[in-house]
Amino acid sequence: MEAVVGGVTLYYRLHGEGEPVLFVHGFPLSGEMWMPAVERLGGGFRCIVPDLRGHGASGVTAEASMEQYAEDLAGVLDAAGERRPVVLVGMSMGGYIAFEFLRRFPERARALALVDTRAQPDTEEGARVRYETAGRALREGSRVVAEGMVGKLFAPGAPEELRARWLGIMSATPPEGAAAALRAMARRPDSRDTLRGFVGPVLVVVGEEDAITPVEEARGMAEVAPGGRVEVVPGAGHMAPVEQPDTVAAVLCRFLREIA
Ligand code: MLT
């Protein structure tokens, strides 16, 4: 399916019928990362799974921002005819975008699942490295970014085929899209107050061996969120939804049923 938002064509997948659940992917990935878990949820939820601008099959712009990504998500929901408040599920950069969505469209989200992500902004040094990496992506292509990340994304025991498949997907991200996302992440604000102020149910999911957004960060978010709880996924790193889709689908399904 396609939605045109602000002149850019955004690709999205629909799966199932029922309560709407919006899945937001991480960097520099695509909605494809959610499909193993989404398929395991069965057909009882209306899963909306977009590719963010500059990623996957969606159109590319030279600039992006958390605000723009959040507007894009609202545009995708409109195109899908979805006016009900959604359960918002964000992985890593998708979590950063989910926080912005809550700030801009509080009435459009009724619950939140934060997967392998964090609420804090980048450190000054972290932001500087992002700008540097954005420059490299533009000069040398997305593969350098993908190669720099792939070693940290998965648990040490993850199958080689899984790493190779995701290295390919990340390397195929248009360099302008990757660079724009890196700069957007570097500029993102602190979202701890957003999380603190969110009144809906919150689930925090984290791979036990996540080297990018570790378990302590996840526990910190659950402490900040009123009524939040953490599910730790054994045998998974930062890419928990593709490394352990059975477990991730099971914890999501339990959460979705509890809040139905
Ligand atoms: C992601 O998976 O979206 C990225 O690792 C997020 C980040 O670099 O902060």
PDB file of C-alpha atoms and ligand atoms in Angstrom:
ATOM      1  CA  MET A   1       0.000   0.000   0.000  1.00  0.00           C
ATOM      2  CA  GLU A   2       1.123   3.571  -0.548  1.00  0.00           C
ATOM      3  CA  ALA A   3       0.421   6.936   1.042  1.00  0.00           C
ATOM      4  CA  VAL A   4       1.571  10.279  -0.324  1.00  0.00           C
ATOM      5  CA  VAL A   5       2.556  12.559   2.564  1.00  0.00           C
ATOM      6  CA  GLY A   6       4.037  15.974   1.926  1.00  0.00           C
ATOM      7  CA  GLY A   7       4.873  14.977  -1.654  1.00  0.00           C
ATOM      8  CA  VAL A   8       6.704  11.778  -0.635  1.00  0.00           C
ATOM      9  CA  THR A   9       5.369   8.312  -1.328  1.00  0.00           C
ATOM     10  CA  LEU A  10       5.440   6.118   1.766  1.00  0.00           C
ATOM     11  CA  TYR A  11       5.072   2.375   1.491  1.00  0.00           C
ATOM     12  CA  TYR A  12       3.199   0.448   4.165  1.00  0.00           C
ATOM     13  CA  ARG A  13       1.967  -3.058   4.840  1.00  0.00           C
ATOM     14  CA  LEU A  14      -1.385  -4.025   6.382  1.00  0.00           C
ATOM     15  CA  HIS A  15      -1.875  -7.322   8.173  1.00  0.00           C
ATOM     16  CA  GLY A  16      -4.940  -8.620  10.021  1.00  0.00           C
ATOM     17  CA  GLU A  17      -8.125  -7.022  11.315  1.00  0.00           C
ATOM     18  CA  GLY A  18      -9.006  -5.676  14.754  1.00  0.00           C
ATOM     19  CA  GLU A  19      -7.472  -3.149  17.130  1.00  0.00           C
ATOM     20  CA  PRO A  20      -4.955  -0.985  15.247  1.00  0.00           C
ATOM     21  CA  VAL A  21      -1.258  -1.447  16.014  1.00  0.00           C
ATOM     22  CA  LEU A  22       1.323   0.792  14.338  1.00  0.00           C
ATOM     23  CA  PHE A  23       4.836  -0.652  14.043  1.00  0.00           C
ATOM     24  CA  VAL A  24       7.768   1.741  13.582  1.00  0.00           C
ATOM     25  CA  HIS A  25      11.132   0.330  12.513  1.00  0.00           C
ATOM     26  CA  GLY A  26      14.682   1.233  13.521  1.00  0.00           C
ATOM     27  CA  PHE A  27      17.667   2.639  11.642  1.00  0.00           C
ATOM     28  CA  PRO A  28      18.643   1.933   8.857  1.00  0.00           C
ATOM     29  CA  LEU A  29      16.110  -0.842   8.556  1.00  0.00           C
ATOM     30  CA  SER A  30      12.621  -1.146   7.064  1.00  0.00           C
ATOM     31  CA  GLY A  31       9.169  -2.370   8.071  1.00  0.00           C
ATOM     32  CA  GLU A  32      10.360  -5.804   6.992  1.00  0.00           C
ATOM     33  CA  MET A  33      11.976  -6.171  10.425  1.00  0.00           C
ATOM     34  CA  TRP A  34       8.527  -6.349  12.030  1.00  0.00           C
ATOM     35  CA  MET A  35       6.991  -8.947   9.740  1.00  0.00           C
ATOM     36  CA  PRO A  36       8.230 -12.126  11.486  1.00  0.00           C
ATOM     37  CA  ALA A  37       6.644 -10.932  14.749  1.00  0.00           C
ATOM     38  CA  VAL A  38       3.549  -9.468  13.033  1.00  0.00           C
ATOM     39  CA  GLU A  39       2.852 -12.750  11.228  1.00  0.00           C
ATOM     40  CA  ARG A  40       3.132 -14.636  14.522  1.00  0.00           C
ATOM     41  CA  LEU A  41       0.522 -12.343  16.124  1.00  0.00           C
ATOM     42  CA  GLY A  42      -2.084 -14.002  13.894  1.00  0.00           C
ATOM     43  CA  GLY A  43      -4.775 -12.030  12.113  1.00  0.00           C
ATOM     44  CA  GLY A  44      -6.554 -10.612  15.177  1.00  0.00           C
ATOM     45  CA  PHE A  45      -5.014  -7.126  15.136  1.00  0.00           C
ATOM     46  CA  ARG A  46      -4.859  -4.531  12.375  1.00  0.00           C
ATOM     47  CA  CYS A  47      -1.090  -4.186  12.012  1.00  0.00           C
ATOM     48  CA  ILE A  48       0.104  -1.153  10.058  1.00  0.00           C
ATOM     49  CA  VAL A  49       3.777  -1.429   9.148  1.00  0.00           C
ATOM     50  CA  PRO A  50       5.274   1.477   7.198  1.00  0.00           C
ATOM     51  CA  ASP A  51       8.730   2.046   5.758  1.00  0.00           C
ATOM     52  CA  LEU A  52       9.910   5.439   7.024  1.00  0.00           C
ATOM     53  CA  ARG A  53      10.891   8.060   4.459  1.00  0.00           C
ATOM     54  CA  GLY A  54      14.382   7.357   3.151  1.00  0.00           C
ATOM     55  CA  HIS A  55      14.125   3.663   4.079  1.00  0.00           C
ATOM     56  CA  GLY A  56      12.895   0.465   2.441  1.00  0.00           C
ATOM     57  CA  ALA A  57      10.475   1.044  -0.427  1.00  0.00           C
ATOM     58  CA  SER A  58       9.496   4.597   0.593  1.00  0.00           C
ATOM     59  CA  GLY A  59      10.593   7.782  -1.148  1.00  0.00           C
ATOM     60  CA  VAL A  60      13.669   9.714  -0.077  1.00  0.00           C
ATOM     61  CA  THR A  61      14.220  13.335   0.942  1.00  0.00           C
ATOM     62  CA  ALA A  62      17.538  15.019   1.675  1.00  0.00           C
ATOM     63  CA  GLU A  63      16.299  16.137   5.100  1.00  0.00           C
ATOM     64  CA  ALA A  64      14.210  14.472   7.766  1.00  0.00           C
ATOM     65  CA  SER A  65      13.372  15.103  11.398  1.00  0.00           C
ATOM     66  CA  MET A  66      11.579  13.369  14.237  1.00  0.00           C
ATOM     67  CA  GLU A  67       8.697  15.806  13.603  1.00  0.00           C
ATOM     68  CA  GLN A  68       8.552  14.878   9.910  1.00  0.00           C
ATOM     69  CA  TYR A  69       8.659  11.132  10.608  1.00  0.00           C
ATOM     70  CA  ALA A  70       5.824  11.551  13.131  1.00  0.00           C
ATOM     71  CA  GLU A  71       3.782  13.557  10.595  1.00  0.00           C
ATOM     72  CA  ASP A  72       4.458  10.787   8.075  1.00  0.00           C
ATOM     73  CA  LEU A  73       3.095   8.166  10.450  1.00  0.00           C
ATOM     74  CA  ALA A  74      -0.083  10.205  10.947  1.00  0.00           C
ATOM     75  CA  GLY A  75      -0.345  10.493   7.140  1.00  0.00           C
ATOM     76  CA  VAL A  76      -0.014   6.726   6.768  1.00  0.00           C
ATOM     77  CA  LEU A  77      -2.764   6.186   9.361  1.00  0.00           C
ATOM     78  CA  ASP A  78      -4.996   8.630   7.466  1.00  0.00           C
ATOM     79  CA  ALA A  79      -4.290   6.850   4.169  1.00  0.00           C
ATOM     80  CA  ALA A  80      -5.125   3.521   5.812  1.00  0.00           C
ATOM     81  CA  GLY A  81      -8.437   5.048   6.968  1.00  0.00           C
ATOM     82  CA  GLU A  82      -7.383   4.527  10.586  1.00  0.00           C
ATOM     83  CA  ARG A  83      -8.853   7.186  12.890  1.00  0.00           C
ATOM     84  CA  ARG A  84      -8.891   5.063  16.064  1.00  0.00           C
ATOM     85  CA  PRO A  85      -6.104   5.557  18.622  1.00  0.00           C
ATOM     86  CA  VAL A  86      -3.396   2.994  17.943  1.00  0.00           C
ATOM     87  CA  VAL A  87      -1.069   0.899  20.020  1.00  0.00           C
ATOM     88  CA  LEU A  88       2.274   2.360  19.031  1.00  0.00           C
ATOM     89  CA  VAL A  89       5.218  -0.050  18.811  1.00  0.00           C
ATOM     90  CA  GLY A  90       8.636   1.492  18.156  1.00  0.00           C
ATOM     91  CA  MET A  91      11.989  -0.233  17.844  1.00  0.00           C
ATOM     92  CA  SER A  92      15.115   1.831  18.545  1.00  0.00           C
ATOM     93  CA  MET A  93      14.878   4.877  16.195  1.00  0.00           C
ATOM     94  CA  GLY A  94      11.220   3.857  15.871  1.00  0.00           C
ATOM     95  CA  GLY A  95      10.960   4.459  19.624  1.00  0.00           C
ATOM     96  CA  TYR A  96      12.477   7.946  19.278  1.00  0.00           C
ATOM     97  CA  ILE A  97       9.861   8.650  16.598  1.00  0.00           C
ATOM     98  CA  ALA A  98       7.096   7.160  18.746  1.00  0.00           C
ATOM     99  CA  PHE A  99       7.894   9.727  21.474  1.00  0.00           C
ATOM    100  CA  GLU A 100       7.584  12.538  18.923  1.00  0.00           C
ATOM    101  CA  PHE A 101       4.283  11.045  17.726  1.00  0.00           C
ATOM    102  CA  LEU A 102       3.008  11.162  21.333  1.00  0.00           C
ATOM    103  CA  ARG A 103       3.993  14.833  21.609  1.00  0.00           C
ATOM    104  CA  ARG A 104       2.300  15.778  18.342  1.00  0.00           C
ATOM    105  CA  PHE A 105      -0.685  13.447  18.274  1.00  0.00           C
ATOM    106  CA  PRO A 106      -1.427  12.437  21.871  1.00  0.00           C
ATOM    107  CA  GLU A 107      -5.007  11.585  20.984  1.00  0.00           C
ATOM    108  CA  ARG A 108      -3.907   9.061  18.326  1.00  0.00           C
ATOM    109  CA  ALA A 109      -2.021   6.631  20.599  1.00  0.00           C
ATOM    110  CA  ARG A 110      -3.582   4.700  23.463  1.00  0.00           C
ATOM    111  CA  ALA A 111      -0.699   2.428  24.460  1.00  0.00           C
ATOM    112  CA  LEU A 112       3.019   2.184  23.858  1.00  0.00           C
ATOM    113  CA  ALA A 113       5.460  -0.671  23.347  1.00  0.00           C
ATOM    114  CA  LEU A 114       9.107   0.389  23.368  1.00  0.00           C
ATOM    115  CA  VAL A 115      11.440  -2.203  21.901  1.00  0.00           C
ATOM    116  CA  ASP A 116      15.242  -1.977  22.197  1.00  0.00           C
ATOM    117  CA  THR A 117      15.185   1.798  22.459  1.00  0.00           C
ATOM    118  CA  ARG A 118      15.908   4.647  24.876  1.00  0.00           C
ATOM    119  CA  ALA A 119      14.262   7.898  25.978  1.00  0.00           C
ATOM    120  CA  GLN A 120      17.465   9.929  26.445  1.00  0.00           C
ATOM    121  CA  PRO A 121      18.910  12.103  23.692  1.00  0.00           C
ATOM    122  CA  ASP A 122      22.405  11.610  22.255  1.00  0.00           C
ATOM    123  CA  THR A 123      25.392  12.812  24.202  1.00  0.00           C
ATOM    124  CA  GLU A 124      27.327  15.656  22.560  1.00  0.00           C
ATOM    125  CA  GLU A 125      29.950  13.165  21.428  1.00  0.00           C
ATOM    126  CA  GLY A 126      27.289  10.743  20.175  1.00  0.00           C
ATOM    127  CA  ALA A 127      25.677  13.502  18.102  1.00  0.00           C
ATOM    128  CA  ARG A 128      29.063  14.530  16.669  1.00  0.00           C
ATOM    129  CA  VAL A 129      29.736  10.945  15.548  1.00  0.00           C
ATOM    130  CA  ARG A 130      26.277  10.809  13.922  1.00  0.00           C
ATOM    131  CA  TYR A 131      27.053  13.895  11.797  1.00  0.00           C
ATOM    132  CA  GLU A 132      30.386  12.387  10.826  1.00  0.00           C
ATOM    133  CA  THR A 133      28.728   9.078   9.898  1.00  0.00           C
ATOM    134  CA  ALA A 134      26.081  10.952   7.871  1.00  0.00           C
ATOM    135  CA  GLY A 135      28.901  12.522   5.839  1.00  0.00           C
ATOM    136  CA  ARG A 136      30.486   9.128   5.266  1.00  0.00           C
ATOM    137  CA  ALA A 137      27.161   7.639   4.170  1.00  0.00           C
ATOM    138  CA  LEU A 138      26.806  10.385   1.555  1.00  0.00           C
ATOM    139  CA  ARG A 139      30.395  10.054   0.335  1.00  0.00           C
ATOM    140  CA  GLU A 140      30.846   6.274   0.503  1.00  0.00           C
ATOM    141  CA  GLY A 141      27.342   4.777   0.553  1.00  0.00           C
ATOM    142  CA  SER A 142      25.168   3.117   3.187  1.00  0.00           C
ATOM    143  CA  ARG A 143      27.232  -0.063   3.287  1.00  0.00           C
ATOM    144  CA  VAL A 144      29.877   1.616   5.473  1.00  0.00           C
ATOM    145  CA  VAL A 145      27.167   2.535   7.982  1.00  0.00           C
ATOM    146  CA  ALA A 146      25.711  -0.974   7.839  1.00  0.00           C
ATOM    147  CA  GLU A 147      29.130  -2.589   8.293  1.00  0.00           C
ATOM    148  CA  GLY A 148      29.830  -0.337  11.255  1.00  0.00           C
ATOM    149  CA  MET A 149      26.578  -1.394  12.917  1.00  0.00           C
ATOM    150  CA  VAL A 150      26.091  -5.042  12.116  1.00  0.00           C
ATOM    151  CA  GLY A 151      28.580  -6.302  14.724  1.00  0.00           C
ATOM    152  CA  LYS A 152      26.622  -4.601  17.517  1.00  0.00           C
ATOM    153  CA  LEU A 153      23.092  -5.386  16.377  1.00  0.00           C
ATOM    154  CA  PHE A 154      22.828  -9.077  17.124  1.00  0.00           C
ATOM    155  CA  ALA A 155      23.460 -11.352  20.098  1.00  0.00           C
ATOM    156  CA  PRO A 156      26.817 -13.135  19.779  1.00  0.00           C
ATOM    157  CA  GLY A 157      25.070 -16.425  18.972  1.00  0.00           C
ATOM    158  CA  ALA A 158      22.885 -15.050  16.137  1.00  0.00           C
ATOM    159  CA  PRO A 159      22.992 -17.102  12.907  1.00  0.00           C
ATOM    160  CA  GLU A 160      25.335 -15.826  10.201  1.00  0.00           C
ATOM    161  CA  GLU A 161      22.482 -15.850   7.604  1.00  0.00           C
ATOM    162  CA  LEU A 162      20.471 -13.436   9.731  1.00  0.00           C
ATOM    163  CA  ARG A 163      23.399 -11.001   9.964  1.00  0.00           C
ATOM    164  CA  ALA A 164      24.059 -11.310   6.223  1.00  0.00           C
ATOM    165  CA  ARG A 165      20.407 -10.713   5.345  1.00  0.00           C
ATOM    166  CA  TRP A 166      20.204  -7.555   7.477  1.00  0.00           C
ATOM    167  CA  LEU A 167      23.563  -6.296   6.321  1.00  0.00           C
ATOM    168  CA  GLY A 168      22.080  -6.452   2.804  1.00  0.00           C
ATOM    169  CA  ILE A 169      18.862  -4.647   3.794  1.00  0.00           C
ATOM    170  CA  MET A 170      20.745  -1.916   5.677  1.00  0.00           C
ATOM    171  CA  SER A 171      23.225  -1.458   2.843  1.00  0.00           C
ATOM    172  CA  ALA A 172      20.315  -0.960   0.422  1.00  0.00           C
ATOM    173  CA  THR A 173      19.028   2.059   2.394  1.00  0.00           C
ATOM    174  CA  PRO A 174      19.511   5.124   0.179  1.00  0.00           C
ATOM    175  CA  PRO A 175      22.530   7.111   1.463  1.00  0.00           C
ATOM    176  CA  GLU A 176      20.458  10.340   1.590  1.00  0.00           C
ATOM    177  CA  GLY A 177      17.850   8.540   3.706  1.00  0.00           C
ATOM    178  CA  ALA A 178      20.464   7.147   6.094  1.00  0.00           C
ATOM    179  CA  ALA A 179      22.244  10.517   6.399  1.00  0.00           C
ATOM    180  CA  ALA A 180      18.983  12.383   7.014  1.00  0.00           C
ATOM    181  CA  ALA A 181      18.011   9.875   9.725  1.00  0.00           C
ATOM    182  CA  LEU A 182      21.409  10.152  11.426  1.00  0.00           C
ATOM    183  CA  ARG A 183      21.142  13.942  11.593  1.00  0.00           C
ATOM    184  CA  ALA A 184      17.524  13.691  12.789  1.00  0.00           C
ATOM    185  CA  MET A 185      18.534  11.308  15.592  1.00  0.00           C
ATOM    186  CA  ALA A 186      21.401  13.612  16.608  1.00  0.00           C
ATOM    187  CA  ARG A 187      18.923  16.481  17.029  1.00  0.00           C
ATOM    188  CA  ARG A 188      16.235  14.575  18.909  1.00  0.00           C
ATOM    189  CA  PRO A 189      15.181  15.873  22.315  1.00  0.00           C
ATOM    190  CA  ASP A 190      15.085  14.148  25.682  1.00  0.00           C
ATOM    191  CA  SER A 191      11.855  12.124  25.788  1.00  0.00           C
ATOM    192  CA  ARG A 192      11.830  11.139  29.471  1.00  0.00           C
ATOM    193  CA  ASP A 193       9.192  13.754  30.307  1.00  0.00           C
ATOM    194  CA  THR A 194       7.065  12.559  27.388  1.00  0.00           C
ATOM    195  CA  LEU A 195       7.228   9.031  28.762  1.00  0.00           C
ATOM    196  CA  ARG A 196       6.551  10.210  32.305  1.00  0.00           C
ATOM    197  CA  GLY A 197       3.479  12.105  31.102  1.00  0.00           C
ATOM    198  CA  PHE A 198       2.006   9.301  29.009  1.00  0.00           C
ATOM    199  CA  VAL A 199      -1.071   7.950  30.745  1.00  0.00           C
ATOM    200  CA  GLY A 200      -1.635   4.787  28.664  1.00  0.00           C
ATOM    201  CA  PRO A 201      -0.164   1.334  29.287  1.00  0.00           C
ATOM    202  CA  VAL A 202       3.548   0.942  28.509  1.00  0.00           C
ATOM    203  CA  LEU A 203       5.469  -2.230  27.718  1.00  0.00           C
ATOM    204  CA  VAL A 204       9.257  -2.167  27.417  1.00  0.00           C
ATOM    205  CA  VAL A 205      10.888  -5.043  25.516  1.00  0.00           C
ATOM    206  CA  VAL A 206      14.647  -5.567  25.327  1.00  0.00           C
ATOM    207  CA  GLY A 207      17.017  -8.244  24.079  1.00  0.00           C
ATOM    208  CA  GLU A 208      18.987  -9.679  26.979  1.00  0.00           C
ATOM    209  CA  GLU A 209      22.208  -9.041  25.059  1.00  0.00           C
ATOM    210  CA  ASP A 210      21.314  -5.699  23.493  1.00  0.00           C
ATOM    211  CA  ALA A 211      24.657  -3.869  23.167  1.00  0.00           C
ATOM    212  CA  ILE A 212      23.147  -0.609  21.809  1.00  0.00           C
ATOM    213  CA  THR A 213      20.236   0.020  24.185  1.00  0.00           C
ATOM    214  CA  PRO A 214      21.014  -2.346  27.077  1.00  0.00           C
ATOM    215  CA  VAL A 215      18.695  -3.888  29.658  1.00  0.00           C
ATOM    216  CA  GLU A 216      19.496  -1.164  32.252  1.00  0.00           C
ATOM    217  CA  GLU A 217      18.168   1.492  29.842  1.00  0.00           C
ATOM    218  CA  ALA A 218      14.980  -0.529  29.417  1.00  0.00           C
ATOM    219  CA  ARG A 219      14.542  -0.848  33.175  1.00  0.00           C
ATOM    220  CA  GLY A 220      15.100   2.905  33.498  1.00  0.00           C
ATOM    221  CA  MET A 221      12.313   3.592  30.987  1.00  0.00           C
ATOM    222  CA  ALA A 222       9.904   1.257  32.782  1.00  0.00           C
ATOM    223  CA  GLU A 223      10.642   3.096  36.051  1.00  0.00           C
ATOM    224  CA  VAL A 224       9.887   6.460  34.423  1.00  0.00           C
ATOM    225  CA  ALA A 225       6.651   5.244  32.799  1.00  0.00           C
ATOM    226  CA  PRO A 226       3.736   5.058  35.209  1.00  0.00           C
ATOM    227  CA  GLY A 227       2.696   1.393  35.205  1.00  0.00           C
ATOM    228  CA  GLY A 228       5.399   0.366  32.736  1.00  0.00           C
ATOM    229  CA  ARG A 229       6.917  -3.119  32.832  1.00  0.00           C
ATOM    230  CA  VAL A 230       9.927  -4.749  31.179  1.00  0.00           C
ATOM    231  CA  GLU A 231      10.125  -8.010  29.264  1.00  0.00           C
ATOM    232  CA  VAL A 232      13.674  -9.233  28.682  1.00  0.00           C
ATOM    233  CA  VAL A 233      14.064 -11.446  25.596  1.00  0.00           C
ATOM    234  CA  PRO A 234      16.624 -14.226  26.106  1.00  0.00           C
ATOM    235  CA  GLY A 235      18.964 -15.051  23.230  1.00  0.00           C
ATOM    236  CA  ALA A 236      18.480 -11.673  21.528  1.00  0.00           C
ATOM    237  CA  GLY A 237      20.515  -8.526  21.015  1.00  0.00           C
ATOM    238  CA  HIS A 238      19.302  -5.165  19.661  1.00  0.00           C
ATOM    239  CA  MET A 239      17.386  -6.872  16.836  1.00  0.00           C
ATOM    240  CA  ALA A 240      15.149  -8.848  19.205  1.00  0.00           C
ATOM    241  CA  PRO A 241      12.102  -8.832  16.837  1.00  0.00           C
ATOM    242  CA  VAL A 242      14.060 -10.626  14.086  1.00  0.00           C
ATOM    243  CA  GLU A 243      16.298 -12.683  16.372  1.00  0.00           C
ATOM    244  CA  GLN A 244      13.514 -14.073  18.588  1.00  0.00           C
ATOM    245  CA  PRO A 245      10.229 -13.336  16.788  1.00  0.00           C
ATOM    246  CA  ASP A 246       8.330 -16.060  18.702  1.00  0.00           C
ATOM    247  CA  THR A 247       9.153 -14.500  22.071  1.00  0.00           C
ATOM    248  CA  VAL A 248       8.617 -10.923  20.892  1.00  0.00           C
ATOM    249  CA  ALA A 249       5.258 -11.840  19.335  1.00  0.00           C
ATOM    250  CA  ALA A 250       4.241 -13.659  22.520  1.00  0.00           C
ATOM    251  CA  VAL A 251       5.019 -10.704  24.821  1.00  0.00           C
ATOM    252  CA  LEU A 252       3.350  -8.251  22.424  1.00  0.00           C
ATOM    253  CA  CYS A 253       0.294 -10.493  22.105  1.00  0.00           C
ATOM    254  CA  ARG A 254      -0.037 -10.750  25.889  1.00  0.00           C
ATOM    255  CA  PHE A 255       0.209  -6.964  26.204  1.00  0.00           C
ATOM    256  CA  LEU A 256      -2.320  -6.376  23.399  1.00  0.00           C
ATOM    257  CA  ARG A 257      -4.795  -8.792  24.997  1.00  0.00           C
ATOM    258  CA  GLU A 258      -4.349  -7.282  28.464  1.00  0.00           C
ATOM    259  CA  ILE A 259      -5.141  -3.786  27.212  1.00  0.00           C
ATOM    260  CA  ALA A 260      -7.934  -4.799  24.815  1.00  0.00           C
TER     261      ALA A 260
HETATM  262  C1  MLT B   1      18.411   1.805  15.575  1.00  0.00           C
HETATM  263  O1  MLT B   1      18.446   0.567  15.673  1.00  0.00           O
HETATM  264  O2  MLT B   1      17.404   2.418  15.209  1.00  0.00           O
HETATM  265  C2  MLT B   1      19.655   2.563  15.931  1.00  0.00           C
HETATM  266  O3  MLT B   1      20.614   1.708  16.471  1.00  0.00           O
HETATM  267  C3  MLT B   1      19.324   3.665  16.854  1.00  0.00           C
HETATM  268  C4  MLT B   1      20.507   4.490  17.237  1.00  0.00           C
HETATM  269  O4  MLT B   1      21.540   4.466  16.559  1.00  0.00           O
HETATM  270  O5  MLT B   1      20.394   5.231  18.224  1.00  0.00           O
END
